[in-house]
Coordinates of C-alpha atoms in Angstrom, one line a residue:
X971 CA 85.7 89.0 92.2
X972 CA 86.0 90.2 95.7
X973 CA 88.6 92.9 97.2
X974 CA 89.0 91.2 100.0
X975 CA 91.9 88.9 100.8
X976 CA 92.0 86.3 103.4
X977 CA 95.6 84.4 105.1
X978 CA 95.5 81.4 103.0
X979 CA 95.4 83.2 99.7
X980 CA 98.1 86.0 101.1
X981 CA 100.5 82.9 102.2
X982 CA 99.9 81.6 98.7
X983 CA 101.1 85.3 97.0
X984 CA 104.4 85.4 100.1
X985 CA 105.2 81.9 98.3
X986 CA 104.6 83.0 94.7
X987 CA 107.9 85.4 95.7
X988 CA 111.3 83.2 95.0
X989 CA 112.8 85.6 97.5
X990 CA 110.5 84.9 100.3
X991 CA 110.7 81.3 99.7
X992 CA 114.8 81.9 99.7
X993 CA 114.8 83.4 102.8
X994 CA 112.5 81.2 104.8
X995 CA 109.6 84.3 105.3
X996 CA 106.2 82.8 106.6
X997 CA 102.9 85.4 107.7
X998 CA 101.8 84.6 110.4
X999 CA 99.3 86.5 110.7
X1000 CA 96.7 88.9 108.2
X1001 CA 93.9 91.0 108.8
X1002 CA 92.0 94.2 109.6
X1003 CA 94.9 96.1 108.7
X1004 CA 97.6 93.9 110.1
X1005 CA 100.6 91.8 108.8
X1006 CA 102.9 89.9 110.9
X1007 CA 106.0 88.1 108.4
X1008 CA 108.4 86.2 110.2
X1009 CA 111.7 84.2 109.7
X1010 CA 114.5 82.1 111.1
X1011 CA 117.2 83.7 111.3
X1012 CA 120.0 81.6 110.1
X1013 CA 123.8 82.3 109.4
X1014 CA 123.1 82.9 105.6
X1015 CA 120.8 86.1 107.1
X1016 CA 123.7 87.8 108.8
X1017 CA 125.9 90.3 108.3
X1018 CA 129.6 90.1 109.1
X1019 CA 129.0 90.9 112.5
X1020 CA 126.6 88.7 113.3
X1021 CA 123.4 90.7 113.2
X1022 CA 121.0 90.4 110.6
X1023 CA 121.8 92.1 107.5
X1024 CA 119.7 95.1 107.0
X1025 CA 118.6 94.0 103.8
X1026 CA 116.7 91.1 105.1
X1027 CA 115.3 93.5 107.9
X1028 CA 114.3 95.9 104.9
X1029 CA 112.9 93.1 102.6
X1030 CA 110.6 92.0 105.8
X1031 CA 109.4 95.7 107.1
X1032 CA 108.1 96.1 103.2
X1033 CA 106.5 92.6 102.7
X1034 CA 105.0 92.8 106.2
X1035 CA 104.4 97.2 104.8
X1036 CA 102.1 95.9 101.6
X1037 CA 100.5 93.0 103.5
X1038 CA 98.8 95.1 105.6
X1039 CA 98.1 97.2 103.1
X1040 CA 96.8 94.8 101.0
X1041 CA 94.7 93.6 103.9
X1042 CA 92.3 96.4 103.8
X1043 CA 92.7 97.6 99.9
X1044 CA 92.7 94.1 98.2
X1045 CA 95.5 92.4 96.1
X1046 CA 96.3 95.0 93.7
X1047 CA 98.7 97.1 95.6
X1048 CA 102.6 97.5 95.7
X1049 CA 105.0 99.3 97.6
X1050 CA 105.0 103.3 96.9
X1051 CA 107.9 104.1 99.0
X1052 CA 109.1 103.5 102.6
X1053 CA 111.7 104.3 105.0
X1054 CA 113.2 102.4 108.0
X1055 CA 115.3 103.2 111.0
X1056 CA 117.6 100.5 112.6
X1057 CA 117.4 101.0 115.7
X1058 CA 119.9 98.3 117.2
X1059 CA 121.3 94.5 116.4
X1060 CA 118.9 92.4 115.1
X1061 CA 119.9 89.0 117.1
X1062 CA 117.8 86.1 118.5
X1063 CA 116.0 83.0 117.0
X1064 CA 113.1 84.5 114.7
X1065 CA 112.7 88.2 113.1
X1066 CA 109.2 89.0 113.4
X1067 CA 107.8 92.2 111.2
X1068 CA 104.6 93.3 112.9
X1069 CA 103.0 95.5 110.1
X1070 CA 99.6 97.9 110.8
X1071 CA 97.5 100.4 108.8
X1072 CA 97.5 104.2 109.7
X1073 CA 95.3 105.4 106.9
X1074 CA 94.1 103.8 104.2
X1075 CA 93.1 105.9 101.0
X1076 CA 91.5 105.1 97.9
X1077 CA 95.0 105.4 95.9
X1078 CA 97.6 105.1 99.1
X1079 CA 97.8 103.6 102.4
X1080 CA 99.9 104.5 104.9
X1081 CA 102.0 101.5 107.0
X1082 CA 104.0 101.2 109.9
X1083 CA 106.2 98.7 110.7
X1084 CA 107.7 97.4 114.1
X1085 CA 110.4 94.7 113.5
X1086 CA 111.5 92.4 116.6
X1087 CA 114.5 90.1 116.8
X1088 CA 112.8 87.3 119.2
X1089 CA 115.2 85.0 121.7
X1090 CA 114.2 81.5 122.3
X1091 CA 112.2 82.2 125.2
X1092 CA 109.9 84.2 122.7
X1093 CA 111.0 87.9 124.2
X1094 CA 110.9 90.8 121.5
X1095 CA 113.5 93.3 121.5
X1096 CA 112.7 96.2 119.0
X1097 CA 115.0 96.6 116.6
X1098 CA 113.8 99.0 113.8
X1099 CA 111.0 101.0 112.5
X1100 CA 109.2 101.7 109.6
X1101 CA 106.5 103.3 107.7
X1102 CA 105.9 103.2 104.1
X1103 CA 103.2 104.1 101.7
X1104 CA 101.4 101.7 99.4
X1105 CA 99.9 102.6 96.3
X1106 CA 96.7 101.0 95.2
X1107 CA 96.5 100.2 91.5
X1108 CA 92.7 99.6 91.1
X1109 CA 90.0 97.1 92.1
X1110 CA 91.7 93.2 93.5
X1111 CA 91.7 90.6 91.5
X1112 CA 92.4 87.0 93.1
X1113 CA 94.9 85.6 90.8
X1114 CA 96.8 89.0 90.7
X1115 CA 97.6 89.9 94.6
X1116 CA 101.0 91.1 93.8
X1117 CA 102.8 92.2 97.0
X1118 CA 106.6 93.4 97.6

């Protein structure tokens, strides 16, 4: 078996989550160290005010986190730990999580995480941060990518 995951088989572990299918997450893109999620926001996804809730902001900076984790270490990794910073509002059409690699060790990798709310005319406005750590449970196996 190979370590190394490619986009159709890390869509196919985003839909194996009942969450992500719930909420409406798609990647969009995977590799090299990078992980972009992104989703609709619809009225379901808001808080009280309007914004999205900052659980759905949260659920997509630690998918998007692991994914680009996983991208470089192989399907047997799961969130360690992370932390995020809101920033402002989320608001617009789509939330899109734009994940990267800052170091990638044998047992941890280190992520950060920009998260966008994106208007119709496809304009990012940053909205929170976040970096999280990603521990790495051993060699990948491709019917065992677990993510989240």
């Amino acid at each position: 078996m190979t370590d190394v995951l490619d986009l159709a088989l890390a869509r196919k572990v985003l839909r194996a989550q009942p969450f992500s299918v719930l909420v409406g997450a798609r990647l969009v893109a995977f590799g090299g160290g990078e992980a972009t999620l992104e989703m609709d926001i619809r009225e379901e996804l808001r808080q009280q005010y309007g914004f999205v809730h900052g659980g759905v902001l949260g659920f997509a900076a630690d998918n998007a986190l692991t994914f680009a984790a996983g991208s470089v270490a192989g399907g047997r990794v799961i969130t360690s730990g992370f932390t995020i910073d809101y920033l402002r509002p989320a608001t617009g059409a789509v939330l899109r999580a734009r994940a990267q690699v800052v170091r990638a060790g044998r047992t941890r990798v280190v992520c950060r995480c920009d998260l966008f709310g994106v208007d119709e005319a496809g304009v990012e406005t940053l909205c929170a941060v976040a970096q999280g750590t990603i521990a790495v449970s051993g060699p990948a196996d491709r019917t065992d990518a677990g993510q989240g």
